[in-house]
Amino acid sequence: RITATVACSMDLTKYPMDKQTCTLQLESWGYNINDVMFYWTRGNDSVRGLDTLQLAQYTVEDHFTSVSEAVYETGRYPKLVFHFELKRNILYFILETYVPSILLVVLSWVSFWISQSSVPARICIGVTTVLTMTTLMMGARTSLPNANCFIKAIDVYLGICFSFIFGALLEYAVAHFCTLHQLSSKEVPKVFYFFFIKFLKSLYLELKLQLMSNPVSSESVTVKPLTSKTMSAMKRLFCIFDCFHVKNPYHIDNYARFSFPLSFIIINVLYWVYYLYF
């Protein structure tokens, strides 16, 4: 009996939904094909025990055997090749990483049902979920195997969850800013109109004094009325600015209660379909 430690080159782009195809090669070292020939006695049934084999992270899905030759400068040597396919057990990663990430995202949505006046409560939920998600990402990153691929499937999912959690925190920042802006804008128009009217009066008096000191004939002064094209362009410009104006900041939370879960479900469906079937 011979015990050997072998290595398999793996592509971890879809980790932990990855499947790896590994090969075990047995070839002659001193005798070429003119001296000896290798073959599997019972074909694929020559390898036994894989049906009852239990591994920590993998399941052997398929295996087959083949016969080949190794070509070197010294000649051609017989070689037996055993191919086997490993599928990673994803249940451990679902319980260890995916479920906690989903729960953190759902926890960040609780702030949408808290009043905007409760600033400490909403900030506490947002910051706590962001820090917890960061810790989870760092812990998952340290447990990942070293690989040449830059981004793995689990990194993509953790990044998606972190984006939603951070987006919930930004949502409250926007809603709170719009609320404060709306409260302050109720007092600003009166002051604004007062100074604006005062500015127009001073401008009118200044122009009147200039015309009295420098008389100008009516023929040299031409006044062009605003065209319909200019008026329509100004209306479109005002409509664009009006789109960015939030009339009721409390509606932002109502939209977030619907848009955040819906978009998270859609992205989850796309994520799992892509990494499981493509």
mmCIF file of C-alpha atoms in Angstrom:
data_model
loop_
_atom_site.group_PDB
_atom_site.id
_atom_site.type_symbol
_atom_site.label_atom_id
_atom_site.label_comp_id
_atom_site.label_asym_id
_atom_site.label_seq_id
_atom_site.Cartn_x
_atom_site.Cartn_y
_atom_site.Cartn_z
ATOM 1 C CA ARG A 1 0.000 0.000 0.000
ATOM 2 C CA ILE A 2 1.262 3.438 -0.950
ATOM 3 C CA THR A 3 0.107 6.656 0.731
ATOM 4 C CA ALA A 4 0.581 9.852 -1.254
ATOM 5 C CA THR A 5 -0.240 13.501 -0.708
ATOM 6 C CA VAL A 6 -1.384 15.109 -3.946
ATOM 7 C CA ALA A 7 -2.446 18.634 -4.904
ATOM 8 C CA CYS A 8 -5.229 19.850 -7.162
ATOM 9 C CA SER A 9 -5.294 23.202 -8.918
ATOM 10 C CA MET A 10 -8.655 24.821 -8.143
ATOM 11 C CA ASP A 11 -10.601 27.714 -9.594
ATOM 12 C CA LEU A 12 -12.279 29.470 -6.665
ATOM 13 C CA THR A 13 -14.173 32.105 -8.635
ATOM 14 C CA LYS A 14 -17.516 30.532 -7.622
ATOM 15 C CA TYR A 15 -16.458 29.686 -4.066
ATOM 16 C CA PRO A 16 -18.336 28.265 -2.139
ATOM 17 C CA MET A 17 -20.594 27.057 -4.998
ATOM 18 C CA ASP A 18 -17.621 25.733 -6.909
ATOM 19 C CA LYS A 19 -16.999 22.357 -8.492
ATOM 20 C CA GLN A 20 -13.458 21.134 -9.004
ATOM 21 C CA THR A 21 -12.236 18.515 -11.455
ATOM 22 C CA CYS A 22 -9.015 16.917 -10.241
ATOM 23 C CA THR A 23 -6.782 14.279 -11.791
ATOM 24 C CA LEU A 24 -4.478 11.672 -10.313
ATOM 25 C CA GLN A 25 -1.788 10.471 -12.729
ATOM 26 C CA LEU A 26 0.243 7.291 -12.339
ATOM 27 C CA GLU A 27 3.054 6.805 -14.832
ATOM 28 C CA SER A 28 6.156 4.728 -15.260
ATOM 29 C CA TRP A 29 9.471 6.316 -14.368
ATOM 30 C CA GLY A 30 12.048 3.950 -15.836
ATOM 31 C CA TYR A 31 10.203 1.830 -18.417
ATOM 32 C CA ASN A 32 8.738 3.197 -21.636
ATOM 33 C CA ILE A 33 5.843 1.799 -23.661
ATOM 34 C CA ASN A 34 8.167 -0.696 -25.350
ATOM 35 C CA ASP A 35 8.876 -2.312 -21.977
ATOM 36 C CA VAL A 36 5.578 -2.093 -20.107
ATOM 37 C CA MET A 37 1.943 -1.063 -20.693
ATOM 38 C CA PHE A 38 -0.498 0.194 -18.074
ATOM 39 C CA TYR A 39 -4.256 -0.352 -18.192
ATOM 40 C CA TRP A 40 -7.197 -0.336 -15.810
ATOM 41 C CA THR A 41 -8.314 -3.897 -15.079
ATOM 42 C CA ARG A 42 -12.007 -3.108 -14.543
ATOM 43 C CA GLY A 43 -12.239 0.348 -16.127
ATOM 44 C CA ASN A 44 -14.099 2.850 -13.972
ATOM 45 C CA ASP A 45 -14.837 0.137 -11.408
ATOM 46 C CA SER A 46 -11.136 -0.213 -10.677
ATOM 47 C CA VAL A 47 -11.456 2.556 -8.074
ATOM 48 C CA ARG A 48 -13.653 1.610 -5.126
ATOM 49 C CA GLY A 49 -14.849 3.251 -1.959
ATOM 50 C CA LEU A 50 -15.765 6.663 -3.376
ATOM 51 C CA ASP A 51 -19.481 6.089 -2.812
ATOM 52 C CA THR A 52 -18.967 5.815 0.938
ATOM 53 C CA LEU A 53 -16.188 8.413 1.150
ATOM 54 C CA GLN A 54 -17.007 11.334 3.449
ATOM 55 C CA LEU A 55 -14.986 14.531 3.264
ATOM 56 C CA ALA A 56 -15.218 17.631 5.439
ATOM 57 C CA GLN A 57 -16.060 20.106 2.670
ATOM 58 C CA TYR A 58 -16.511 18.073 -0.504
ATOM 59 C CA THR A 59 -18.666 15.405 -2.061
ATOM 60 C CA VAL A 60 -17.315 13.214 -4.866
ATOM 61 C CA GLU A 61 -19.928 13.564 -7.599
ATOM 62 C CA ASP A 62 -18.361 11.693 -10.502
ATOM 63 C CA HIS A 63 -15.208 9.824 -11.463
ATOM 64 C CA PHE A 64 -13.799 8.020 -14.469
ATOM 65 C CA THR A 65 -10.522 6.516 -15.624
ATOM 66 C CA SER A 66 -8.432 6.846 -18.760
ATOM 67 C CA VAL A 67 -5.152 5.631 -20.242
ATOM 68 C CA SER A 68 -2.598 8.026 -21.686
ATOM 69 C CA GLU A 69 1.058 8.406 -22.528
ATOM 70 C CA ALA A 70 3.658 10.845 -21.249
ATOM 71 C CA VAL A 71 6.010 12.060 -23.958
ATOM 72 C CA TYR A 72 9.539 13.110 -22.988
ATOM 73 C CA GLU A 73 12.819 13.470 -24.824
ATOM 74 C CA THR A 74 13.838 10.013 -23.604
ATOM 75 C CA GLY A 75 10.737 8.349 -25.025
ATOM 76 C CA ARG A 76 7.052 7.644 -24.432
ATOM 77 C CA TYR A 77 5.970 6.321 -21.064
ATOM 78 C CA PRO A 78 2.651 4.708 -20.082
ATOM 79 C CA LYS A 79 0.326 6.647 -17.787
ATOM 80 C CA LEU A 80 -2.914 5.921 -15.959
ATOM 81 C CA VAL A 81 -5.192 8.890 -15.240
ATOM 82 C CA PHE A 82 -7.969 8.978 -12.675
ATOM 83 C CA HIS A 83 -10.423 11.889 -12.976
ATOM 84 C CA PHE A 84 -12.792 12.821 -10.155
ATOM 85 C CA GLU A 85 -15.151 15.755 -9.620
ATOM 86 C CA LEU A 86 -15.511 17.408 -6.228
ATOM 87 C CA LYS A 87 -18.490 19.522 -5.205
ATOM 88 C CA ARG A 88 -18.174 21.740 -2.149
ATOM 89 C CA ASN A 89 -20.775 21.350 0.597
ATOM 90 C CA ILE A 90 -22.442 24.763 0.770
ATOM 91 C CA LEU A 91 -24.630 24.148 3.834
ATOM 92 C CA TYR A 92 -21.836 25.105 6.219
ATOM 93 C CA PHE A 93 -21.271 28.436 4.441
ATOM 94 C CA ILE A 94 -25.001 29.177 4.345
ATOM 95 C CA LEU A 95 -25.256 28.817 8.118
ATOM 96 C CA GLU A 96 -21.910 30.477 8.823
ATOM 97 C CA THR A 97 -21.948 33.467 6.453
ATOM 98 C CA TYR A 98 -25.021 33.849 4.243
ATOM 99 C CA VAL A 99 -27.751 33.650 6.901
ATOM 100 C CA PRO A 100 -26.048 36.141 9.292
ATOM 101 C CA SER A 101 -25.519 38.543 6.385
ATOM 102 C CA ILE A 102 -29.186 38.367 5.393
ATOM 103 C CA LEU A 103 -30.290 38.902 9.000
ATOM 104 C CA LEU A 104 -28.067 41.970 9.284
ATOM 105 C CA VAL A 105 -29.587 43.427 6.123
ATOM 106 C CA VAL A 106 -33.111 42.816 7.448
ATOM 107 C CA LEU A 107 -32.105 44.348 10.792
ATOM 108 C CA SER A 108 -30.959 47.514 9.022
ATOM 109 C CA TRP A 109 -34.467 47.874 7.543
ATOM 110 C CA VAL A 110 -35.976 48.193 11.039
ATOM 111 C CA SER A 111 -34.871 51.830 11.028
ATOM 112 C CA PHE A 112 -37.409 52.563 8.258
ATOM 113 C CA TRP A 113 -40.220 52.033 10.791
ATOM 114 C CA ILE A 114 -38.646 54.230 13.462
ATOM 115 C CA SER A 115 -39.629 57.890 13.587
ATOM 116 C CA GLN A 116 -37.219 60.312 11.968
ATOM 117 C CA SER A 117 -37.190 62.340 15.165
ATOM 118 C CA SER A 118 -35.569 59.392 16.989
ATOM 119 C CA VAL A 119 -32.098 60.264 15.776
ATOM 120 C CA PRO A 120 -30.073 58.225 18.334
ATOM 121 C CA ALA A 121 -32.104 55.052 17.725
ATOM 122 C CA ARG A 122 -31.772 55.138 13.954
ATOM 123 C CA ILE A 123 -28.112 56.114 14.013
ATOM 124 C CA CYS A 124 -27.405 53.346 16.533
ATOM 125 C CA ILE A 125 -29.049 50.697 14.336
ATOM 126 C CA GLY A 126 -27.276 51.934 11.213
ATOM 127 C CA VAL A 127 -23.801 52.173 12.710
ATOM 128 C CA THR A 128 -24.142 48.879 14.611
ATOM 129 C CA THR A 129 -25.191 46.930 11.525
ATOM 130 C CA VAL A 130 -22.411 48.489 9.437
ATOM 131 C CA LEU A 131 -19.749 47.615 12.015
ATOM 132 C CA THR A 132 -21.131 44.099 12.506
ATOM 133 C CA MET A 133 -21.177 43.505 8.766
ATOM 134 C CA THR A 134 -17.598 44.747 8.505
ATOM 135 C CA THR A 135 -16.531 42.313 11.236
ATOM 136 C CA LEU A 136 -18.354 39.482 9.474
ATOM 137 C CA MET A 137 -16.628 40.301 6.193
ATOM 138 C CA MET A 138 -13.212 40.354 7.827
ATOM 139 C CA GLY A 139 -13.879 37.041 9.576
ATOM 140 C CA ALA A 140 -15.072 35.403 6.382
ATOM 141 C CA ARG A 141 -12.078 36.787 4.515
ATOM 142 C CA THR A 142 -9.577 35.273 6.941
ATOM 143 C CA SER A 143 -11.234 31.848 6.683
ATOM 144 C CA LEU A 144 -11.146 31.863 2.875
ATOM 145 C CA PRO A 145 -8.429 29.877 1.124
ATOM 146 C CA ASN A 146 -5.669 31.773 -0.621
ATOM 147 C CA ALA A 147 -6.313 31.903 -4.347
ATOM 148 C CA ASN A 148 -5.200 33.735 -7.424
ATOM 149 C CA CYS A 149 -8.718 34.961 -8.227
ATOM 150 C CA PHE A 150 -9.341 38.439 -6.898
ATOM 151 C CA ILE A 151 -13.083 38.202 -6.194
ATOM 152 C CA LYS A 152 -14.979 35.085 -5.147
ATOM 153 C CA ALA A 153 -18.724 34.496 -5.118
ATOM 154 C CA ILE A 154 -18.908 34.903 -1.359
ATOM 155 C CA ASP A 155 -17.069 38.242 -1.619
ATOM 156 C CA VAL A 156 -19.693 39.459 -4.078
ATOM 157 C CA TYR A 157 -22.531 38.519 -1.737
ATOM 158 C CA LEU A 158 -20.916 40.130 1.290
ATOM 159 C CA GLY A 159 -20.350 43.269 -0.769
ATOM 160 C CA ILE A 160 -24.028 43.307 -1.783
ATOM 161 C CA CYS A 161 -25.163 42.967 1.838
ATOM 162 C CA PHE A 162 -22.771 45.684 2.977
ATOM 163 C CA SER A 163 -24.070 48.016 0.249
ATOM 164 C CA PHE A 164 -27.677 47.544 1.385
ATOM 165 C CA ILE A 165 -26.786 48.101 5.041
ATOM 166 C CA PHE A 166 -24.787 51.222 4.236
ATOM 167 C CA GLY A 167 -27.577 52.368 1.905
ATOM 168 C CA ALA A 168 -30.083 52.149 4.762
ATOM 169 C CA LEU A 169 -27.838 54.426 6.817
ATOM 170 C CA LEU A 170 -27.541 56.889 3.934
ATOM 171 C CA GLU A 171 -31.316 56.780 3.461
ATOM 172 C CA TYR A 172 -31.838 58.138 6.951
ATOM 173 C CA ALA A 173 -29.212 60.819 6.382
ATOM 174 C CA VAL A 174 -31.070 61.981 3.263
ATOM 175 C CA ALA A 175 -34.487 61.820 4.938
ATOM 176 C CA HIS A 176 -33.264 63.713 8.003
ATOM 177 C CA PHE A 177 -31.612 66.372 5.845
ATOM 178 C CA CYS A 178 -34.792 66.856 3.800
ATOM 179 C CA THR A 179 -36.824 67.164 7.000
ATOM 180 C CA LEU A 180 -34.543 69.852 8.407
ATOM 181 C CA HIS A 181 -34.464 71.608 5.038
ATOM 182 C CA GLN A 182 -38.262 71.631 4.860
ATOM 183 C CA LEU A 183 -38.583 73.060 8.366
ATOM 184 C CA SER A 184 -36.072 75.812 7.662
ATOM 185 C CA SER A 185 -37.523 76.622 4.240
ATOM 186 C CA LYS A 186 -40.854 77.624 5.797
ATOM 187 C CA GLU A 187 -39.239 80.720 7.329
ATOM 188 C CA VAL A 188 -36.779 81.495 4.559
ATOM 189 C CA PRO A 189 -39.232 82.634 1.813
ATOM 190 C CA LYS A 190 -40.463 85.675 3.771
ATOM 191 C CA VAL A 191 -36.948 86.946 4.356
ATOM 192 C CA PHE A 192 -35.957 86.060 0.809
ATOM 193 C CA TYR A 193 -38.872 87.919 -0.763
ATOM 194 C CA PHE A 194 -38.230 90.964 1.446
ATOM 195 C CA PHE A 195 -34.607 91.262 0.324
ATOM 196 C CA PHE A 196 -35.521 90.448 -3.280
ATOM 197 C CA ILE A 197 -38.128 93.223 -3.454
ATOM 198 C CA LYS A 198 -35.732 95.615 -1.774
ATOM 199 C CA PHE A 199 -33.076 94.694 -4.353
ATOM 200 C CA LEU A 200 -35.483 95.326 -7.242
ATOM 201 C CA LYS A 201 -36.442 98.736 -5.851
ATOM 202 C CA SER A 202 -32.817 99.788 -5.450
ATOM 203 C CA LEU A 203 -32.038 98.550 -8.973
ATOM 204 C CA TYR A 204 -35.009 100.508 -10.359
ATOM 205 C CA LEU A 205 -33.924 103.717 -8.627
ATOM 206 C CA GLU A 206 -30.352 103.314 -9.839
ATOM 207 C CA LEU A 207 -31.459 102.810 -13.447
ATOM 208 C CA LYS A 208 -33.802 105.791 -13.170
ATOM 209 C CA LEU A 209 -30.987 108.034 -11.955
ATOM 210 C CA GLN A 210 -28.709 106.882 -14.781
ATOM 211 C CA LEU A 211 -31.366 107.574 -17.392
ATOM 212 C CA MET A 212 -32.014 111.041 -15.964
ATOM 213 C CA SER A 213 -28.310 111.918 -15.990
ATOM 214 C CA ASN A 214 -27.740 110.390 -19.472
ATOM 215 C CA PRO A 215 -30.897 110.910 -21.545
ATOM 216 C CA VAL A 216 -31.312 108.311 -24.284
ATOM 217 C CA SER A 217 -33.678 108.544 -27.205
ATOM 218 C CA SER A 218 -36.388 105.940 -27.442
ATOM 219 C CA GLU A 219 -35.159 104.924 -30.921
ATOM 220 C CA SER A 220 -31.800 103.717 -29.572
ATOM 221 C CA VAL A 221 -33.420 101.477 -26.959
ATOM 222 C CA THR A 222 -34.981 98.226 -28.118
ATOM 223 C CA VAL A 223 -36.717 95.821 -25.806
ATOM 224 C CA LYS A 224 -37.218 92.258 -27.056
ATOM 225 C CA PRO A 225 -40.003 90.274 -25.440
ATOM 226 C CA LEU A 226 -39.390 86.713 -24.305
ATOM 227 C CA THR A 227 -40.146 84.212 -27.022
ATOM 228 C CA SER A 228 -42.279 81.104 -26.485
ATOM 229 C CA LYS A 229 -39.189 78.927 -26.940
ATOM 230 C CA THR A 230 -37.418 80.745 -24.112
ATOM 231 C CA MET A 231 -40.459 80.466 -21.875
ATOM 232 C CA SER A 232 -40.800 76.718 -22.511
ATOM 233 C CA ALA A 233 -37.089 76.212 -21.820
ATOM 234 C CA MET A 234 -37.439 78.048 -18.513
ATOM 235 C CA LYS A 235 -40.475 75.930 -17.605
ATOM 236 C CA ARG A 236 -38.549 72.731 -18.332
ATOM 237 C CA LEU A 237 -35.662 73.979 -16.198
ATOM 238 C CA PHE A 238 -37.995 74.708 -13.293
ATOM 239 C CA CYS A 239 -39.594 71.271 -13.680
ATOM 240 C CA ILE A 240 -36.182 69.618 -13.468
ATOM 241 C CA PHE A 241 -35.377 71.486 -10.266
ATOM 242 C CA ASP A 242 -38.811 70.626 -8.903
ATOM 243 C CA CYS A 243 -38.153 66.898 -9.407
ATOM 244 C CA PHE A 244 -35.288 67.048 -6.908
ATOM 245 C CA HIS A 245 -37.461 68.804 -4.361
ATOM 246 C CA VAL A 246 -38.956 66.463 -1.758
ATOM 247 C CA LYS A 247 -42.356 67.780 -0.750
ATOM 248 C CA ASN A 248 -42.820 65.337 2.138
ATOM 249 C CA PRO A 249 -39.585 63.849 3.556
ATOM 250 C CA TYR A 250 -41.561 61.216 5.474
ATOM 251 C CA HIS A 251 -42.440 59.576 2.158
ATOM 252 C CA ILE A 252 -38.767 58.626 1.765
ATOM 253 C CA ASP A 253 -39.150 56.023 4.513
ATOM 254 C CA ASN A 254 -42.338 54.726 2.887
ATOM 255 C CA TYR A 255 -40.549 54.252 -0.429
ATOM 256 C CA ALA A 256 -37.570 52.628 1.307
ATOM 257 C CA ARG A 257 -39.792 50.078 3.075
ATOM 258 C CA PHE A 258 -40.847 48.791 -0.325
ATOM 259 C CA SER A 259 -37.847 49.414 -2.569
ATOM 260 C CA PHE A 260 -35.090 48.019 -0.334
ATOM 261 C CA PRO A 261 -36.627 44.543 0.256
ATOM 262 C CA LEU A 262 -37.787 44.241 -3.349
ATOM 263 C CA SER A 263 -34.403 45.119 -4.813
ATOM 264 C CA PHE A 264 -32.646 42.805 -2.330
ATOM 265 C CA ILE A 265 -34.878 39.884 -3.340
ATOM 266 C CA ILE A 266 -34.289 40.535 -7.049
ATOM 267 C CA ILE A 267 -30.516 40.734 -6.599
ATOM 268 C CA ASN A 268 -30.565 37.516 -4.548
ATOM 269 C CA VAL A 269 -32.447 35.680 -7.278
ATOM 270 C CA LEU A 270 -29.977 36.880 -9.917
ATOM 271 C CA TYR A 271 -27.010 36.011 -7.693
ATOM 272 C CA TRP A 272 -28.045 32.444 -6.908
ATOM 273 C CA VAL A 273 -29.211 31.686 -10.445
ATOM 274 C CA TYR A 274 -25.940 32.922 -11.919
ATOM 275 C CA TYR A 275 -23.567 31.129 -9.548
ATOM 276 C CA LEU A 276 -25.531 27.873 -9.368
ATOM 277 C CA TYR A 277 -26.482 27.390 -13.011
ATOM 278 C CA PHE A 278 -23.934 29.347 -15.079
#
